[in-house]
PDB file of C-alpha atoms in Angstrom:
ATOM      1  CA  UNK A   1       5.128  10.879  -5.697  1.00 78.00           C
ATOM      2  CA  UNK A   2       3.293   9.988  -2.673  1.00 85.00           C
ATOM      3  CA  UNK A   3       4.765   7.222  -0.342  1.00 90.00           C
ATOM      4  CA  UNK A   4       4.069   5.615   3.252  1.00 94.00           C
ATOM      5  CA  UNK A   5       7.100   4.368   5.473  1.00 95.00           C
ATOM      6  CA  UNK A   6       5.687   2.459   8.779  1.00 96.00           C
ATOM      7  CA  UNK A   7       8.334   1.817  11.652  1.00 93.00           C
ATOM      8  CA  UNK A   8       8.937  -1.604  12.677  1.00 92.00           C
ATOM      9  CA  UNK A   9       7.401  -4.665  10.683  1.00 93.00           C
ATOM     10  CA  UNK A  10       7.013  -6.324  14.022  1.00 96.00           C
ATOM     11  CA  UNK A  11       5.637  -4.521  17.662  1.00 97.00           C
ATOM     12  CA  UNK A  12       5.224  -6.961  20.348  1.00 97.00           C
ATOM     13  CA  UNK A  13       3.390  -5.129  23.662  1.00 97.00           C
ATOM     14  CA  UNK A  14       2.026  -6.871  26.930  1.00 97.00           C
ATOM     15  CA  UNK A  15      -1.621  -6.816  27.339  1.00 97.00           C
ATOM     16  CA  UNK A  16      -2.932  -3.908  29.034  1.00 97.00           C
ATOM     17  CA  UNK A  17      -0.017  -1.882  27.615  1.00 98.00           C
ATOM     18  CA  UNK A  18       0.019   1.480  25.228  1.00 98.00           C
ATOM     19  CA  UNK A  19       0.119   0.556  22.087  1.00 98.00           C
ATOM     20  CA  UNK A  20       2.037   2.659  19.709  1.00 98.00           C
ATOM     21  CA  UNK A  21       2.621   1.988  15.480  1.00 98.00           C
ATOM     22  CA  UNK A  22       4.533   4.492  13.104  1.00 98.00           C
ATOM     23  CA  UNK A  23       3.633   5.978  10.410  1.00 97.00           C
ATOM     24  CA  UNK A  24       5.678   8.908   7.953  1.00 96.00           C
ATOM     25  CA  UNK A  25       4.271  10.025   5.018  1.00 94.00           C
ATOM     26  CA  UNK A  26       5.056  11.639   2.132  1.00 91.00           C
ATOM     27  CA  UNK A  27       2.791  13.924  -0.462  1.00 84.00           C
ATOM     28  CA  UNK A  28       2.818  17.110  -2.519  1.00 77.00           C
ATOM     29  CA  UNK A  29      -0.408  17.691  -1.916  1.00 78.00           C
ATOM     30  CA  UNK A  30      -2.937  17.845   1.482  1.00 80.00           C
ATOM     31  CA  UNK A  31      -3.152  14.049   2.086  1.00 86.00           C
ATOM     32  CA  UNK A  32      -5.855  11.657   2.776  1.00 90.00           C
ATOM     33  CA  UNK A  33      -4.859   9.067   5.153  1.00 93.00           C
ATOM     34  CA  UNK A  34      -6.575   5.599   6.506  1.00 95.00           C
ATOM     35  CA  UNK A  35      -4.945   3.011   8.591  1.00 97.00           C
ATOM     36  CA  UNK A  36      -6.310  -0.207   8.192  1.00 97.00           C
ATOM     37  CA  UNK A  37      -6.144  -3.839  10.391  1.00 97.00           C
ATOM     38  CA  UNK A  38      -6.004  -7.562   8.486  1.00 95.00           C
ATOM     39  CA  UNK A  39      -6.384 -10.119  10.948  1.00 93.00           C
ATOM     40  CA  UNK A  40      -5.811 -13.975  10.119  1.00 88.00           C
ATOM     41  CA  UNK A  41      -7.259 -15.110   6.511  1.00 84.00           C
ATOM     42  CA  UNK A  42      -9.360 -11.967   6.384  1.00 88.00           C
ATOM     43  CA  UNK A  43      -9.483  -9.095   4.287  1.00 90.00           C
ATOM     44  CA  UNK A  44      -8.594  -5.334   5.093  1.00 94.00           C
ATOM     45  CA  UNK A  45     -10.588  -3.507   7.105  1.00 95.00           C
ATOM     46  CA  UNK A  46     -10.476   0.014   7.871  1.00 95.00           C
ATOM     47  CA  UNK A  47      -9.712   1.318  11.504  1.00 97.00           C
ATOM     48  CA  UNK A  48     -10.079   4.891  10.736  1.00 96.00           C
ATOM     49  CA  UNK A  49      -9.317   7.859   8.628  1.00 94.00           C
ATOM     50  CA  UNK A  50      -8.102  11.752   8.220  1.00 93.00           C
ATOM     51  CA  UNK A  51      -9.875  13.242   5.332  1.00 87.00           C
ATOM     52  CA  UNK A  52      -8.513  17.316   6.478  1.00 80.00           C
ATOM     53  CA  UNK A  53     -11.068  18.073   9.427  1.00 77.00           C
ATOM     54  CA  UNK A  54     -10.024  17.003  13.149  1.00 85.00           C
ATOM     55  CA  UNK A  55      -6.619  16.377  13.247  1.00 89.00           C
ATOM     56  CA  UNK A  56      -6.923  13.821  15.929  1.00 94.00           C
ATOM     57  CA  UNK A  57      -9.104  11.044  14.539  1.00 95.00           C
ATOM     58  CA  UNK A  58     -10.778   8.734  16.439  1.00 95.00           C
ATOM     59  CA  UNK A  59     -11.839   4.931  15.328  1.00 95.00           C
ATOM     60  CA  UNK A  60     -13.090   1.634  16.104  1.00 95.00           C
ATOM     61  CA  UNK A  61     -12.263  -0.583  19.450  1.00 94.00           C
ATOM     62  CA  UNK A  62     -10.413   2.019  21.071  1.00 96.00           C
ATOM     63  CA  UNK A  63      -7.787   3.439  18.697  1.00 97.00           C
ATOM     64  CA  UNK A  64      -6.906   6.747  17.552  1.00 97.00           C
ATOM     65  CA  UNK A  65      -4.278   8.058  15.692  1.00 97.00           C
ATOM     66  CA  UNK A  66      -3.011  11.909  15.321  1.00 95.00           C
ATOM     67  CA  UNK A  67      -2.255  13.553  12.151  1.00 94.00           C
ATOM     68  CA  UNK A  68       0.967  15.900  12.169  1.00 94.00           C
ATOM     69  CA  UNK A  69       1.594  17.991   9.623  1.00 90.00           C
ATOM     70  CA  UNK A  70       4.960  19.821  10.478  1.00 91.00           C
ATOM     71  CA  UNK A  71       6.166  15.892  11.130  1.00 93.00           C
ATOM     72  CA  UNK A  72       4.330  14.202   8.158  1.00 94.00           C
ATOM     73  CA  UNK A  73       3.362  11.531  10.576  1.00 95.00           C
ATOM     74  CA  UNK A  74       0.242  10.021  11.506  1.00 96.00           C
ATOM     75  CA  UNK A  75       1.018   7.196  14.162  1.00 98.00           C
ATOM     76  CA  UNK A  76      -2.033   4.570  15.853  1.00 98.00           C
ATOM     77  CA  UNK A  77      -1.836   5.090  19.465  1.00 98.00           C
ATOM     78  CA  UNK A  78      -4.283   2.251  21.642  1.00 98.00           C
ATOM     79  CA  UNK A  79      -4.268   2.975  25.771  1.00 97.00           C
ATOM     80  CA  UNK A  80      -4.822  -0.709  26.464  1.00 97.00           C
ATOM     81  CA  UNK A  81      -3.768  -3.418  24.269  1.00 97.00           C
ATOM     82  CA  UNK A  82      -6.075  -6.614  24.240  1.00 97.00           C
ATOM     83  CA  UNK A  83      -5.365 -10.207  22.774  1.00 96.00           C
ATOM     84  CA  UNK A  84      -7.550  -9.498  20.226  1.00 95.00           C
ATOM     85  CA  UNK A  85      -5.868  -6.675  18.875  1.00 97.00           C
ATOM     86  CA  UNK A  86      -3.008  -9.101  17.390  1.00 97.00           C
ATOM     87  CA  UNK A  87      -3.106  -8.452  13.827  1.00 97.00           C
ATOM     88  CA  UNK A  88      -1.434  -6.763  10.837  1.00 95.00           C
ATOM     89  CA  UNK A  89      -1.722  -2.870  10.626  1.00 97.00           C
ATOM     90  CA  UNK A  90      -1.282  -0.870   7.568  1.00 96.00           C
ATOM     91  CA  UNK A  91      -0.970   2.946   7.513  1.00 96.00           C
ATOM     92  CA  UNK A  92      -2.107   3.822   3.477  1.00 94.00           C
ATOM     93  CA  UNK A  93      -2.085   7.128   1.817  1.00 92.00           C
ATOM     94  CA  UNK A  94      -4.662   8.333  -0.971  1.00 87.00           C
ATOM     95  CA  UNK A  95      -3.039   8.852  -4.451  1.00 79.00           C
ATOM     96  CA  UNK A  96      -3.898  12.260  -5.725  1.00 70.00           C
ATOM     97  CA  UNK A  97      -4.517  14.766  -7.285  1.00 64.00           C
ATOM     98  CA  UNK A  98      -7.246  13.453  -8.818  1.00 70.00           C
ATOM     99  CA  UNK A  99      -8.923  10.178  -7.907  1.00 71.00           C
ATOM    100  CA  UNK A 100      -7.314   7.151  -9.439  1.00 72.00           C
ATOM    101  CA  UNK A 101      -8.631   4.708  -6.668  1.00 74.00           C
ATOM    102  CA  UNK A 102      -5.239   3.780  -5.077  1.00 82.00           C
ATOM    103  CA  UNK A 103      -4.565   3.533  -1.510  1.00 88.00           C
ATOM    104  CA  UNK A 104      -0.327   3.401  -1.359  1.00 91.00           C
ATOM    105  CA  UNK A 105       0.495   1.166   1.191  1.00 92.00           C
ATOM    106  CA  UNK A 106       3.003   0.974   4.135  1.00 93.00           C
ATOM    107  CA  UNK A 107       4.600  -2.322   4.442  1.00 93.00           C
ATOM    108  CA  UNK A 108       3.028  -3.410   7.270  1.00 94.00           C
ATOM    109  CA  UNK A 109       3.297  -3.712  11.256  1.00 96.00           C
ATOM    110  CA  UNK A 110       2.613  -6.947  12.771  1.00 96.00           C
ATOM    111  CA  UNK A 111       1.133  -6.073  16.469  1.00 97.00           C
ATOM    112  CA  UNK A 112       2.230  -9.211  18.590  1.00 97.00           C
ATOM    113  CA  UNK A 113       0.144  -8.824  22.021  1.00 97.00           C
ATOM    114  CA  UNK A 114       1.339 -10.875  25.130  1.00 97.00           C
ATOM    115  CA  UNK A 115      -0.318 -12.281  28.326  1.00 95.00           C
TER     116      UNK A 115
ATOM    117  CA  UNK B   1     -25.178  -6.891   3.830  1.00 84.00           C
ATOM    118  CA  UNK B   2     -22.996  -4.804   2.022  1.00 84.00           C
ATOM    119  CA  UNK B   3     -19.829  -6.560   1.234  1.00 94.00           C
ATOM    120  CA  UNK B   4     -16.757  -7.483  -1.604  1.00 96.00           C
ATOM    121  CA  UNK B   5     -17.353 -11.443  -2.745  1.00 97.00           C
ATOM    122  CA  UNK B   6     -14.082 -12.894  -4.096  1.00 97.00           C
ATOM    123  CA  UNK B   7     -14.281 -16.187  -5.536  1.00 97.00           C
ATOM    124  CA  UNK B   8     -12.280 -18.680  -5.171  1.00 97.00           C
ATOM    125  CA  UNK B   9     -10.739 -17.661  -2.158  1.00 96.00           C
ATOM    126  CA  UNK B  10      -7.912 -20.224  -2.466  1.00 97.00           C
ATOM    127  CA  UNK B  11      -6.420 -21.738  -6.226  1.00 97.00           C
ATOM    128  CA  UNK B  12      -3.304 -24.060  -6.746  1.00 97.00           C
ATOM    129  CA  UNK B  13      -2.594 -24.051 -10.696  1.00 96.00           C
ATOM    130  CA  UNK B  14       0.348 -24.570 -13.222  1.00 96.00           C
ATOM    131  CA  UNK B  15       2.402 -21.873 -15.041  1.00 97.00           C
ATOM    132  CA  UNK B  16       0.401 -21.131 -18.081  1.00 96.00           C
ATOM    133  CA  UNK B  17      -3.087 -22.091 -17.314  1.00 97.00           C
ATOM    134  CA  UNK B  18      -5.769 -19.290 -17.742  1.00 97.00           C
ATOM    135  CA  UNK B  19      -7.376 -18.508 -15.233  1.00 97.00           C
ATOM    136  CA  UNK B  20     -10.453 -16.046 -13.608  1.00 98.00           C
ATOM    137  CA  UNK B  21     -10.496 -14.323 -10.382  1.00 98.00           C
ATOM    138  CA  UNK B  22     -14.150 -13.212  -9.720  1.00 98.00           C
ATOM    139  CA  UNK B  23     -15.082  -9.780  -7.453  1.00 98.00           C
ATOM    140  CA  UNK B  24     -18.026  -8.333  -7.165  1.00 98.00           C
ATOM    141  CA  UNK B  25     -19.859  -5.872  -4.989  1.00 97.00           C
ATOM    142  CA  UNK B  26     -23.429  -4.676  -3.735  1.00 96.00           C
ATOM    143  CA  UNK B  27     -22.660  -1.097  -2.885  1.00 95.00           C
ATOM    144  CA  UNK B  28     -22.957   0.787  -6.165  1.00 95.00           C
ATOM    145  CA  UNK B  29     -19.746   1.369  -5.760  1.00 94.00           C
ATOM    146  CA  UNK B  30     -18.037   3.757  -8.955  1.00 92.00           C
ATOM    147  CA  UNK B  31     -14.443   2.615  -8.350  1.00 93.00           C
ATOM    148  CA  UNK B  32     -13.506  -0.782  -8.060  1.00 95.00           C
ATOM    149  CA  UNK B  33      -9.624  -1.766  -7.570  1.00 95.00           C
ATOM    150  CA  UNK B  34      -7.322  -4.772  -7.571  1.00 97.00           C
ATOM    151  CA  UNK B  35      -4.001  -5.244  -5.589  1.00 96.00           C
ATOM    152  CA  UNK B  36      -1.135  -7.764  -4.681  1.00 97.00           C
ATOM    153  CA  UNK B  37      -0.183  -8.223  -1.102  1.00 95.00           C
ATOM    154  CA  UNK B  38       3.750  -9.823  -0.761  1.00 93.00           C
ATOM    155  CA  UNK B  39       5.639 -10.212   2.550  1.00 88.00           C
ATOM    156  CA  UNK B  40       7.275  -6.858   3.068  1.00 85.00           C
ATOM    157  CA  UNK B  41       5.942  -5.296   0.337  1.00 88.00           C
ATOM    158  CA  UNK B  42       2.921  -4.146   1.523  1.00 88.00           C
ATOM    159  CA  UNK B  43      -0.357  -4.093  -1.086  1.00 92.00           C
ATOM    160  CA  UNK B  44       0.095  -2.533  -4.578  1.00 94.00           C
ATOM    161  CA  UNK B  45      -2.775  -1.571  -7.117  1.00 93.00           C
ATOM    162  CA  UNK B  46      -2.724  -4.160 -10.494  1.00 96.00           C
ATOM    163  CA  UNK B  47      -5.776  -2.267 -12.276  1.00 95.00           C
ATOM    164  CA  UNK B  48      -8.787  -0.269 -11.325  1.00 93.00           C
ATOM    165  CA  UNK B  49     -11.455   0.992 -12.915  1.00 93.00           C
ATOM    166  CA  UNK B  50     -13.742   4.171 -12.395  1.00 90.00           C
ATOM    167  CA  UNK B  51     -17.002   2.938 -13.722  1.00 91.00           C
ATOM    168  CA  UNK B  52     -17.975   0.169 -16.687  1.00 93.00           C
ATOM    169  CA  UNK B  53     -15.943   0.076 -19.524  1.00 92.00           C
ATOM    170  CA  UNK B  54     -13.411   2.118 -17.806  1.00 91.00           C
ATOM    171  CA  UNK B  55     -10.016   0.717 -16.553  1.00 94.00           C
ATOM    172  CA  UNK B  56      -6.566   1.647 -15.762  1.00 91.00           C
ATOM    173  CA  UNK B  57      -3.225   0.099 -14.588  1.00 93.00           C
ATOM    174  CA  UNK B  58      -2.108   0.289 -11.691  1.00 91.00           C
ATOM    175  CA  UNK B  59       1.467  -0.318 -10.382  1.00 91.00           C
ATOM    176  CA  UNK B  60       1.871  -3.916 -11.141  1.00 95.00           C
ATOM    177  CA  UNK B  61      -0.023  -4.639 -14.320  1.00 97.00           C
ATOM    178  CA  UNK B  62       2.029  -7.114 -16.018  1.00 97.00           C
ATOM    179  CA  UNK B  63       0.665 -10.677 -16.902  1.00 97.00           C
ATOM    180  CA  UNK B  64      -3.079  -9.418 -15.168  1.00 98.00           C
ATOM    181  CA  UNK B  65      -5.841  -8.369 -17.686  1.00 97.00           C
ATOM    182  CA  UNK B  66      -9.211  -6.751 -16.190  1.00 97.00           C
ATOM    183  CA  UNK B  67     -12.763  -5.828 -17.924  1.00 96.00           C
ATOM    184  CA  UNK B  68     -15.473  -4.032 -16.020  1.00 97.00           C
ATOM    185  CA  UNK B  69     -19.061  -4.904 -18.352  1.00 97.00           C
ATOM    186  CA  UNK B  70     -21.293  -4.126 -14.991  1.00 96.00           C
ATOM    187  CA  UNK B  71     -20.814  -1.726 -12.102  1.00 96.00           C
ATOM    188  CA  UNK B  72     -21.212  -4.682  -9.747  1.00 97.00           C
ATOM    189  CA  UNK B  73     -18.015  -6.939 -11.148  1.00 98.00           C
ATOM    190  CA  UNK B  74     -14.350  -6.449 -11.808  1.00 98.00           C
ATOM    191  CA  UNK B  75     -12.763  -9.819 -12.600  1.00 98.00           C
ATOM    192  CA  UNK B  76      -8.899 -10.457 -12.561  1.00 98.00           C
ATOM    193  CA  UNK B  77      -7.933 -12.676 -15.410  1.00 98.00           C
ATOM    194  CA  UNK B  78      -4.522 -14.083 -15.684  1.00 97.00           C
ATOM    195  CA  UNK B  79      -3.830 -15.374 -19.127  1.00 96.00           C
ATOM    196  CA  UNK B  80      -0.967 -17.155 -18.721  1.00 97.00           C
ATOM    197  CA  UNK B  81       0.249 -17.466 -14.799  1.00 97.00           C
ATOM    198  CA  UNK B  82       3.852 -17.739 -13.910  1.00 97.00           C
ATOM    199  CA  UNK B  83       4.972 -18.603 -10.404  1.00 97.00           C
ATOM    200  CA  UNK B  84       6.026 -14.986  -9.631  1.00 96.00           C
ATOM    201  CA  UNK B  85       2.743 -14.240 -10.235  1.00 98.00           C
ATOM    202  CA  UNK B  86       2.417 -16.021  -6.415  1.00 98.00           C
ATOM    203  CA  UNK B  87       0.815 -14.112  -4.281  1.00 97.00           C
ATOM    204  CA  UNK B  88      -2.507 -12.782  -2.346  1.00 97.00           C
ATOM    205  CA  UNK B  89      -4.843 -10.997  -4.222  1.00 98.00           C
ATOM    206  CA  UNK B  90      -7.941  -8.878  -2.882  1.00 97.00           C
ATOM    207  CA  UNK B  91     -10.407  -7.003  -4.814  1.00 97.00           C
ATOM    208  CA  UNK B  92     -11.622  -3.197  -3.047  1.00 96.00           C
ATOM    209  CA  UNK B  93     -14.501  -0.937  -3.796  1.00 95.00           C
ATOM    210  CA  UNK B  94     -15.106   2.438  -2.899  1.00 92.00           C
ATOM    211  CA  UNK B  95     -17.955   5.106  -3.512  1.00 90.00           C
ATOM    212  CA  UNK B  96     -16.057   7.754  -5.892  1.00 80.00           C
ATOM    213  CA  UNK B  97     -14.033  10.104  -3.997  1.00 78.00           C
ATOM    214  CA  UNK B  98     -10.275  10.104  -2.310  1.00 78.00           C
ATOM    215  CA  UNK B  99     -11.436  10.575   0.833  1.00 83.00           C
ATOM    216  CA  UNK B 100     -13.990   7.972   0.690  1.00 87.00           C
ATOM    217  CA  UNK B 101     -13.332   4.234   2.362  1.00 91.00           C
ATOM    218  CA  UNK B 102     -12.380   0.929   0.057  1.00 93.00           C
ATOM    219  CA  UNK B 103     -13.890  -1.936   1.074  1.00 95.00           C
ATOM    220  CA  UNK B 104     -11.853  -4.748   0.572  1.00 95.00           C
ATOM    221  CA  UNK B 105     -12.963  -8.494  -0.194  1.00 96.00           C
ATOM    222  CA  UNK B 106     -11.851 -11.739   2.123  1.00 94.00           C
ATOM    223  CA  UNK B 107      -8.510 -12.179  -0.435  1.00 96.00           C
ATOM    224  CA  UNK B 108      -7.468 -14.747  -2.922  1.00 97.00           C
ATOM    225  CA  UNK B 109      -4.461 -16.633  -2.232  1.00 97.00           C
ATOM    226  CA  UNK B 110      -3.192 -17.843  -5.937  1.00 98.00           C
ATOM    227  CA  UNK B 111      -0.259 -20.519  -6.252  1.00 98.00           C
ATOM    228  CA  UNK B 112       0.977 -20.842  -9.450  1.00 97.00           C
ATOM    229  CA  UNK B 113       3.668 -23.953  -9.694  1.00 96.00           C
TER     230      UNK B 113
END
């Protein structure tokens, strides 16, 4: 069975630091993996993916995260954290084989950014 | 715009009062999905379905009933709410494949007393 363990429910940087949230997986087979951002009252949205091409996979306002096979990890790196980047991050895996359309969840990191 | 609509995005009832979560997107989406978000627990999958008249549970079926009748809607129906059934909800689509994105709707937060 597939599962996604995410280090630290709570990461508080200053702004203008790195930004750095964990993320082990687990799967029997080659996995697809998507790490997604929920800010305040709002719905999921996706920050970026690794669907088995580049290995290092780049995304939206800055972040990037690197997929590690030997270390089933797949951590969100950010150079430079702004206030806006406060917000709950969720690293998800892909359930397969076979498509069943679930994304299994982490348990959530809550990125706390101060002045 | 393409987008997930939830509706209502916020609903106070009692324990044992039917109720209807809508969803409903304009992507032609094939898969459509529902899931529970609790403190620490991350989000888990109630249902989903891979095109009309085609559903499946998920991980956390119990008390939820679905029906898919249109590629466009997937509504959540809880027949009989109990409190644990507490809880945010949010409705995803996505195009077909596992590597493809789920869009996820704005989230229903549900308090059953």
């Amino acid at each position: 069975a597939q599962s996604v363990t995410q280090l630290g429910s709570h990461v508080s940087v200053s702004e203008g630091a790195l930004v750095l949230l964990r993320c082990n997986y687990s799967s029997s087979v080659p996995p697809y993996l998507f790490w997604y951002v929920q800010y305040p009252n709002q719905g999921l949205q996706l920050l970026l993916k690794y669907t088995s091409a580049a290995t290092l996979v780049k995304g939206i306002n800055d972040f990037e995260a690197e997929f590690k096979k030997s270390e089933t990890s797949f951590h969100l790196t950010k150079p430079s954290a702004h206030m806006s980047d406060a917000a709950e991050y969720f690293c998800a895996v892909s359930e397969g084989p076979g498509n069943t359309g679930k994304l299994i969840f982490g348990q959530g990191t809550t990125l706390q950014v101060k002045p | 715009e393409a987008q997930v609509t939830q509706n209502p995005r916020y609903l106070i009832t009692v324990t044992g009062k039917k109720l209807t979560v809508t969803c409903s997107q304009n992507m032609n989406h094939e898969y459509m999905s529902w899931y529970r978000q609790d403190p620490g627990l991350g989000l888990r999958q109630i249902y989903y379905s891979m095109n009309v008249e085609v559903t499946d549970k998920g991980d956390v079926p119990e008390g939820y009933k679905v029906s898919r009748k249109e590629k466009r809607n997937f509504p959540l129906i809880l027949e009989s709410p109990s409190p644990n059934q507490t809880s945010l909800y949010f409705c995803a689509s996505q195009l077909g494949g596992q590597r493809d994105t789920q869009y996820f709707g704005p989230g229903t937060r549900l308090t059953v007393l």
